[in-house]
Amino acid sequence: MYKNVKKKIERGVAFPTCISVNNTVCHFSPLASDETVLEEGDMLKIDMGCHIDGFIAVVAHTHVLQEGLVSGRASDVIAAANTAAEVALRLVRPGKKNKDVTEAIQKVATAYDCKIVEGGLSHQMKQFVIDGNKVVLSVPGPETRVDEAEFEENEVYAIDIVTSTGEGKPKLLDEKQTTIYKRAVEKNYHLKMKASRFIFSEINQKFPIMPFTARALEEKRARLGLVECVNHDLLEPYPVLHEKSGDLVAHIKFTVLLMPNGSDRITFHPLQELQPTKAIDNPEIKAWLALGTKTKKKGGGKKKKGKKGEKAAESADAESMDVEPNVTTSEE
């Protein structure tokens, strides 16, 4: 999409496309040899990212493979993720703290009788850095602590919300399902196997910084070589995690820019029409959702936007005002 012939700018995939189905939580990015077939009624989590000159945009969306209205628990879990994402959008703003967001999204999930899935992190992003130091923890716990941090103007965040109708304690069932890795740039080791050295050389050349999928490597050789690379911490694996069979998991992720005039959500996808069995009646959650995402600028400075810029701003405002798109309450 971005073609600048005068200047060669690095660009491409920042996070490989994943399609995680039903109780699979995340990171399922199958190899060409995988024969999984999607079925009517499956709940799909589609997750991806790209970059231009190292500036990253990520997005994840949940879609039920059916025509028409989504109802029942499937609707609850998607509405929980979407409403939590909308609340997070309004609380990730300069002056607020990361713990404020963690506490708020728990309350939203509880309102829909769902759980926020443990282990999820919303990261600050910088140029060529997909997982920056400032982090919003999805579920606080004794084993998962992060430093308290305050959001600041001109920062960029990937807000990552995963909800479940189950316990929200996902497990790794099969290490062989892992296909996404990222180079651990601070680690070094002299690999013994020829296949490992070949694959590691290819990774350093093609994917020195961003996460990549084993699909992009020669499959047979990759299977042999990746194991030694992971065993010696040269690569960080992104494991495929699962809730219990029968549980439903929804995932909403978006990129937000903390601009001087408010928050800009730059990645977005409309939801299917939902009819949850629960309705939001918690006044605190309602108050969060009523917050605007834009702040009025002081003073009457002249606008220097062209028509294109104005249209983009209008569409961004329209999106940010759409608090619960296509959600029908059970009473309605």
GROMACS .gro file of C-alpha atoms in nm:
model
  332
    1MET     CA    1   0.000   0.000   0.000
    2TYR     CA    2   0.284   0.237   0.082
    3LYS     CA    3   0.503   0.302  -0.221
    4ASN     CA    4   0.763   0.575  -0.206
    5VAL     CA    5   1.000   0.523  -0.498
    6LYS     CA    6   1.239   0.803  -0.396
    7LYS     CA    7   1.308   0.665  -0.050
    8LYS     CA    8   1.343   0.298   0.036
    9ILE     CA    9   1.159   0.253   0.365
   10GLU     CA   10   1.148  -0.073   0.557
   11ARG     CA   11   0.792  -0.200   0.587
   12GLY     CA   12   0.596  -0.523   0.618
   13VAL     CA   13   0.447  -0.763   0.870
   14ALA     CA   14   0.493  -0.666   1.235
   15PHE     CA   15   0.291  -0.959   1.371
   16PRO     CA   16   0.193  -1.267   1.166
   17THR     CA   17  -0.176  -1.332   1.100
   18CYS     CA   18  -0.332  -1.565   1.358
   19ILE     CA   19  -0.674  -1.728   1.344
   20SER     CA   20  -0.754  -1.880   1.685
   21VAL     CA   21  -1.083  -2.073   1.697
   22ASN     CA   22  -1.335  -2.114   1.983
   23ASN     CA   23  -1.149  -2.208   2.307
   24THR     CA   24  -0.806  -2.143   2.152
   25VAL     CA   25  -0.695  -1.815   2.310
   26CYS     CA   26  -0.421  -1.683   2.084
   27HIS     CA   27  -0.122  -1.723   1.847
   28PHE     CA   28  -0.263  -2.003   1.627
   29SER     CA   29  -0.091  -1.935   1.296
   30PRO     CA   30  -0.093  -2.269   1.114
   31LEU     CA   31   0.171  -2.396   0.873
   32ALA     CA   32   0.087  -2.483   0.512
   33SER     CA   33   0.060  -2.851   0.613
   34ASP     CA   34  -0.218  -2.782   0.867
   35GLU     CA   35  -0.559  -2.919   0.759
   36THR     CA   36  -0.788  -2.751   1.014
   37VAL     CA   37  -1.127  -2.670   0.855
   38LEU     CA   38  -1.350  -2.390   0.984
   39GLU     CA   39  -1.712  -2.476   1.064
   40GLU     CA   40  -2.041  -2.287   1.088
   41GLY     CA   41  -2.073  -2.124   1.432
   42ASP     CA   42  -1.698  -2.117   1.504
   43MET     CA   43  -1.575  -1.813   1.696
   44LEU     CA   44  -1.267  -1.677   1.522
   45LYS     CA   45  -1.007  -1.442   1.672
   46ILE     CA   46  -0.814  -1.275   1.389
   47ASP     CA   47  -0.494  -1.104   1.502
   48MET     CA   48  -0.233  -0.924   1.289
   49GLY     CA   49   0.008  -0.631   1.268
   50CYS     CA   50   0.210  -0.436   1.013
   51HIS     CA   51   0.463  -0.153   1.012
   52ILE     CA   52   0.604   0.125   0.797
   53ASP     CA   53   0.956   0.235   0.890
   54GLY     CA   54   0.920   0.045   1.218
   55PHE     CA   55   0.605   0.232   1.324
   56ILE     CA   56   0.367  -0.047   1.416
   57ALA     CA   57  -0.013  -0.085   1.397
   58VAL     CA   58  -0.178  -0.397   1.539
   59VAL     CA   59  -0.538  -0.516   1.545
   60ALA     CA   60  -0.739  -0.818   1.662
   61HIS     CA   61  -1.107  -0.884   1.605
   62THR     CA   62  -1.359  -1.155   1.694
   63HIS     CA   63  -1.611  -1.288   1.444
   64VAL     CA   64  -1.864  -1.572   1.471
   65LEU     CA   65  -1.889  -1.771   1.149
   66GLN     CA   66  -2.263  -1.726   1.095
   67GLU     CA   67  -2.517  -1.499   0.929
   68GLY     CA   68  -2.727  -1.258   1.133
   69LEU     CA   69  -2.753  -1.179   1.501
   70VAL     CA   70  -2.507  -1.331   1.752
   71SER     CA   71  -2.680  -1.416   2.082
   72GLY     CA   72  -2.627  -1.613   2.404
   73ARG     CA   73  -2.287  -1.660   2.569
   74ALA     CA   74  -2.105  -1.601   2.239
   75SER     CA   75  -2.257  -1.254   2.236
   76ASP     CA   76  -2.174  -1.197   2.606
   77VAL     CA   77  -1.805  -1.276   2.566
   78ILE     CA   78  -1.765  -1.054   2.256
   79ALA     CA   79  -1.959  -0.768   2.420
   80ALA     CA   80  -1.739  -0.803   2.731
   81ALA     CA   81  -1.419  -0.773   2.524
   82ASN     CA   82  -1.554  -0.484   2.318
   83THR     CA   83  -1.690  -0.287   2.615
   84ALA     CA   84  -1.366  -0.344   2.809
   85ALA     CA   85  -1.173  -0.217   2.505
   86GLU     CA   86  -1.394   0.094   2.488
   87VAL     CA   87  -1.340   0.162   2.860
   88ALA     CA   88  -0.963   0.110   2.820
   89LEU     CA   89  -0.960   0.356   2.528
   90ARG     CA   90  -1.108   0.621   2.758
   91LEU     CA   91  -0.872   0.549   3.049
   92VAL     CA   92  -0.544   0.520   2.855
   93ARG     CA   93  -0.481   0.893   2.858
   94PRO     CA   94  -0.208   1.123   2.990
   95GLY     CA   95  -0.210   1.145   3.370
   96LYS     CA   96  -0.388   0.811   3.425
   97LYS     CA   97  -0.203   0.504   3.555
   98ASN     CA   98  -0.182   0.152   3.413
   99LYS     CA   99  -0.343   0.000   3.725
  100ASP     CA  100  -0.657   0.214   3.663
  101VAL     CA  101  -0.712   0.029   3.334
  102THR     CA  102  -0.645  -0.316   3.488
  103GLU     CA  103  -0.909  -0.261   3.757
  104ALA     CA  104  -1.167  -0.122   3.514
  105ILE     CA  105  -1.155  -0.406   3.260
  106GLN     CA  106  -1.207  -0.661   3.542
  107LYS     CA  107  -1.531  -0.486   3.637
  108VAL     CA  108  -1.654  -0.488   3.276
  109ALA     CA  109  -1.588  -0.861   3.235
  110THR     CA  110  -1.769  -0.935   3.562
  111ALA     CA  111  -2.073  -0.738   3.442
  112TYR     CA  112  -2.106  -0.986   3.151
  113ASP     CA  113  -2.035  -1.288   3.378
  114CYS     CA  114  -1.706  -1.344   3.192
  115LYS     CA  115  -1.339  -1.346   3.290
  116ILE     CA  116  -1.044  -1.147   3.157
  117VAL     CA  117  -0.790  -1.408   3.043
  118GLU     CA  118  -0.474  -1.421   3.255
  119GLY     CA  119  -0.134  -1.347   3.103
  120GLY     CA  120  -0.252  -1.077   2.863
  121LEU     CA  121  -0.048  -0.757   2.839
  122SER     CA  122  -0.115  -0.427   2.663
  123HIS     CA  123   0.223  -0.283   2.561
  124GLN     CA  124   0.354   0.059   2.477
  125MET     CA  125   0.497   0.052   2.122
  126LYS     CA  126   0.788   0.251   1.982
  127GLN     CA  127   0.970   0.252   1.648
  128PHE     CA  128   1.076  -0.110   1.582
  129VAL     CA  129   0.962  -0.207   1.935
  130ILE     CA  130   0.636  -0.405   1.954
  131ASP     CA  131   0.659  -0.474   2.331
  132GLY     CA  132   0.784  -0.160   2.507
  133ASN     CA  133   0.856  -0.123   2.879
  134LYS     CA  134   0.528   0.039   2.985
  135VAL     CA  135   0.267  -0.233   3.024
  136VAL     CA  136  -0.099  -0.268   3.127
  137LEU     CA  137  -0.160  -0.598   3.303
  138SER     CA  138  -0.490  -0.771   3.221
  139VAL     CA  139  -0.519  -0.969   3.546
  140PRO     CA  140  -0.318  -0.881   3.858
  141GLY     CA  141  -0.174  -1.168   4.058
  142PRO     CA  142   0.117  -1.270   4.283
  143GLU     CA  143   0.315  -1.416   3.991
  144THR     CA  144   0.237  -1.141   3.739
  145ARG     CA  145   0.341  -0.798   3.855
  146VAL     CA  146   0.436  -0.499   3.644
  147ASP     CA  147   0.582  -0.162   3.739
  148GLU     CA  148   0.330   0.112   3.798
  149ALA     CA  149   0.342   0.358   3.508
  150GLU     CA  150   0.169   0.677   3.403
  151PHE     CA  151   0.053   0.736   3.045
  152GLU     CA  152   0.208   1.035   2.871
  153GLU     CA  153   0.132   1.247   2.566
  154ASN     CA  154   0.269   1.127   2.229
  155GLU     CA  155   0.290   0.762   2.339
  156VAL     CA  156   0.147   0.470   2.139
  157TYR     CA  157  -0.016   0.162   2.293
  158ALA     CA  158  -0.150  -0.172   2.172
  159ILE     CA  159  -0.457  -0.228   2.391
  160ASP     CA  160  -0.510  -0.603   2.409
  161ILE     CA  161  -0.828  -0.745   2.569
  162VAL     CA  162  -0.909  -1.117   2.583
  163THR     CA  163  -1.225  -1.243   2.756
  164SER     CA  164  -1.352  -1.594   2.826
  165THR     CA  165  -1.672  -1.769   2.935
  166GLY     CA  166  -1.443  -2.011   3.124
  167GLU     CA  167  -1.197  -1.961   3.410
  168GLY     CA  168  -0.960  -1.733   3.219
  169LYS     CA  169  -0.660  -1.955   3.304
  170PRO     CA  170  -0.532  -2.077   2.966
  171LYS     CA  171  -0.293  -2.369   2.926
  172LEU     CA  172  -0.030  -2.475   2.675
  173LEU     CA  173  -0.149  -2.813   2.540
  174ASP     CA  174   0.106  -2.884   2.267
  175GLU     CA  175   0.439  -2.706   2.210
  176LYS     CA  176   0.437  -2.830   1.850
  177GLN     CA  177   0.150  -2.589   1.775
  178THR     CA  178   0.383  -2.291   1.833
  179THR     CA  179   0.477  -2.129   1.502
  180ILE     CA  180   0.540  -1.763   1.598
  181TYR     CA  181   0.875  -1.651   1.735
  182LYS     CA  182   1.074  -1.334   1.793
  183ARG     CA  183   1.451  -1.295   1.793
  184ALA     CA  184   1.588  -1.238   2.145
  185VAL     CA  185   1.843  -0.979   2.032
  186GLU     CA  186   2.039  -0.970   2.358
  187LYS     CA  187   2.111  -1.349   2.354
  188ASN     CA  188   2.398  -1.528   2.179
  189TYR     CA  189   2.492  -1.895   2.150
  190HIS     CA  190   2.700  -2.103   1.908
  191LEU     CA  191   2.447  -2.350   1.759
  192LYS     CA  192   2.568  -2.708   1.710
  193MET     CA  193   2.333  -2.838   1.439
  194LYS     CA  194   2.379  -2.737   1.077
  195ALA     CA  195   1.999  -2.702   1.029
  196SER     CA  196   1.982  -2.469   1.330
  197ARG     CA  197   2.263  -2.248   1.202
  198PHE     CA  198   2.099  -2.227   0.858
  199ILE     CA  199   1.757  -2.133   1.000
  200PHE     CA  200   1.903  -1.885   1.251
  201SER     CA  201   2.101  -1.714   0.974
  202GLU     CA  202   1.779  -1.685   0.767
  203ILE     CA  203   1.591  -1.542   1.070
  204ASN     CA  204   1.864  -1.282   1.137
  205GLN     CA  205   1.853  -1.176   0.774
  206LYS     CA  206   1.474  -1.165   0.723
  207PHE     CA  207   1.330  -1.106   1.074
  208PRO     CA  208   1.593  -0.938   1.294
  209ILE     CA  209   1.342  -0.753   1.516
  210MET     CA  210   0.973  -0.826   1.451
  211PRO     CA  211   0.787  -1.148   1.535
  212PHE     CA  212   0.764  -1.393   1.244
  213THR     CA  213   0.596  -1.721   1.157
  214ALA     CA  214   0.770  -2.048   1.078
  215ARG     CA  215   0.548  -2.048   0.765
  216ALA     CA  216   0.795  -1.799   0.618
  217LEU     CA  217   1.082  -2.050   0.657
  218GLU     CA  218   1.149  -2.377   0.475
  219GLU     CA  219   0.919  -2.604   0.679
  220LYS     CA  220   1.115  -2.930   0.715
  221ARG     CA  221   1.443  -2.758   0.801
  222ALA     CA  222   1.268  -2.509   1.030
  223ARG     CA  223   1.118  -2.783   1.248
  224LEU     CA  224   1.464  -2.923   1.319
  225GLY     CA  225   1.645  -2.592   1.359
  226LEU     CA  226   1.392  -2.394   1.564
  227VAL     CA  227   1.402  -2.637   1.859
  228GLU     CA  228   1.772  -2.576   1.931
  229CYS     CA  229   1.728  -2.199   1.886
  230VAL     CA  230   1.441  -2.194   2.140
  231ASN     CA  231   1.622  -2.427   2.385
  232HIS     CA  232   1.913  -2.181   2.401
  233ASP     CA  233   1.689  -1.872   2.433
  234LEU     CA  234   1.786  -1.725   2.095
  235LEU     CA  235   1.414  -1.707   2.006
  236GLU     CA  236   1.113  -1.611   2.220
  237PRO     CA  237   0.818  -1.840   2.135
  238TYR     CA  238   0.457  -1.715   2.129
  239PRO     CA  239   0.277  -2.026   2.262
  240VAL     CA  240  -0.070  -2.132   2.145
  241LEU     CA  241  -0.285  -2.129   2.461
  242HIS     CA  242  -0.625  -2.291   2.521
  243GLU     CA  243  -0.914  -2.259   2.762
  244LYS     CA  244  -1.116  -2.575   2.840
  245SER     CA  245  -1.310  -2.735   2.555
  246GLY     CA  246  -1.654  -2.573   2.526
  247ASP     CA  247  -1.535  -2.235   2.659
  248LEU     CA  248  -1.562  -1.936   2.427
  249VAL     CA  249  -1.287  -1.677   2.397
  250ALA     CA  250  -1.309  -1.330   2.240
  251HIS     CA  251  -1.020  -1.098   2.152
  252ILE     CA  252  -1.023  -0.726   2.072
  253LYS     CA  253  -0.693  -0.543   2.013
  254PHE     CA  254  -0.635  -0.195   1.878
  255THR     CA  255  -0.363   0.067   1.843
  256VAL     CA  256  -0.411   0.403   2.013
  257LEU     CA  257  -0.207   0.722   1.979
  258LEU     CA  258  -0.211   0.957   2.281
  259MET     CA  259  -0.220   1.286   2.093
  260PRO     CA  260  -0.229   1.641   2.240
  261ASN     CA  261  -0.599   1.670   2.145
  262GLY     CA  262  -0.700   1.329   2.282
  263SER     CA  263  -0.677   0.961   2.193
  264ASP     CA  264  -0.675   0.840   1.833
  265ARG     CA  265  -0.778   0.476   1.785
  266ILE     CA  266  -0.619   0.397   1.448
  267THR     CA  267  -0.714   0.030   1.402
  268PHE     CA  268  -1.077  -0.078   1.414
  269HIS     CA  269  -1.323  -0.330   1.274
  270PRO     CA  270  -1.705  -0.319   1.315
  271LEU     CA  271  -1.873  -0.593   1.519
  272GLN     CA  272  -2.152  -0.823   1.412
  273GLU     CA  273  -2.491  -0.744   1.565
  274LEU     CA  274  -2.489  -0.873   1.922
  275GLN     CA  275  -2.768  -0.960   2.167
  276PRO     CA  276  -2.600  -1.023   2.505
  277THR     CA  277  -2.788  -1.189   2.789
  278LYS     CA  278  -2.650  -0.921   3.027
  279ALA     CA  279  -2.679  -0.542   3.022
  280ILE     CA  280  -2.442  -0.284   3.172
  281ASP     CA  281  -2.613  -0.129   3.477
  282ASN     CA  282  -2.300  -0.051   3.683
  283PRO     CA  283  -2.293   0.332   3.712
  284GLU     CA  284  -1.913   0.339   3.726
  285ILE     CA  285  -1.883   0.155   3.391
  286LYS     CA  286  -2.152   0.380   3.241
  287ALA     CA  287  -1.956   0.686   3.355
  288TRP     CA  288  -1.635   0.554   3.192
  289LEU     CA  289  -1.818   0.487   2.865
  290ALA     CA  290  -1.964   0.840   2.870
  291LEU     CA  291  -1.614   0.994   2.871
  292GLY     CA  292  -1.501   1.147   2.541
  293THR     CA  293  -1.179   1.043   2.371
  294LYS     CA  294  -1.100   1.395   2.246
  295THR     CA  295  -1.008   1.704   2.447
  296LYS     CA  296  -1.095   2.054   2.336
  297LYS     CA  297  -0.784   2.257   2.260
  298LYS     CA  298  -0.738   2.580   2.450
  299GLY     CA  299  -0.720   2.900   2.247
  300GLY     CA  300  -0.848   2.966   1.899
  301GLY     CA  301  -0.552   2.848   1.693
  302LYS     CA  302  -0.614   2.829   1.321
  303LYS     CA  303  -0.672   2.485   1.173
  304LYS     CA  304  -0.435   2.398   0.894
  305LYS     CA  305  -0.602   2.073   0.793
  306GLY     CA  306  -0.681   1.998   0.433
  307LYS     CA  307  -1.005   1.829   0.336
  308LYS     CA  308  -0.843   1.488   0.363
  309GLY     CA  309  -0.728   1.554   0.720
  310GLU     CA  310  -1.071   1.682   0.819
  311LYS     CA  311  -1.241   1.372   0.683
  312ALA     CA  312  -0.997   1.145   0.867
  313ALA     CA  313  -1.059   1.335   1.192
  314GLU     CA  314  -1.437   1.316   1.142
  315SER     CA  315  -1.424   0.939   1.087
  316ALA     CA  316  -1.197   0.896   1.391
  317ASP     CA  317  -1.442   1.098   1.603
  318ALA     CA  318  -1.733   0.894   1.471
  319GLU     CA  319  -1.554   0.573   1.566
  320SER     CA  320  -1.464   0.694   1.913
  321MET     CA  321  -1.826   0.794   1.979
  322ASP     CA  322  -1.950   0.450   1.879
  323VAL     CA  323  -1.924   0.306   2.228
  324GLU     CA  324  -2.103  -0.025   2.182
  325PRO     CA  325  -2.148  -0.079   1.809
  326ASN     CA  326  -2.431  -0.310   1.710
  327VAL     CA  327  -2.505  -0.425   2.066
  328THR     CA  328  -2.870  -0.501   2.137
  329THR     CA  329  -2.958  -0.554   2.503
  330SER     CA  330  -3.163  -0.853   2.610
  331GLU     CA  331  -3.449  -0.623   2.716
  332GLU     CA  332  -3.471  -0.480   2.363
   0.00000   0.00000   0.00000
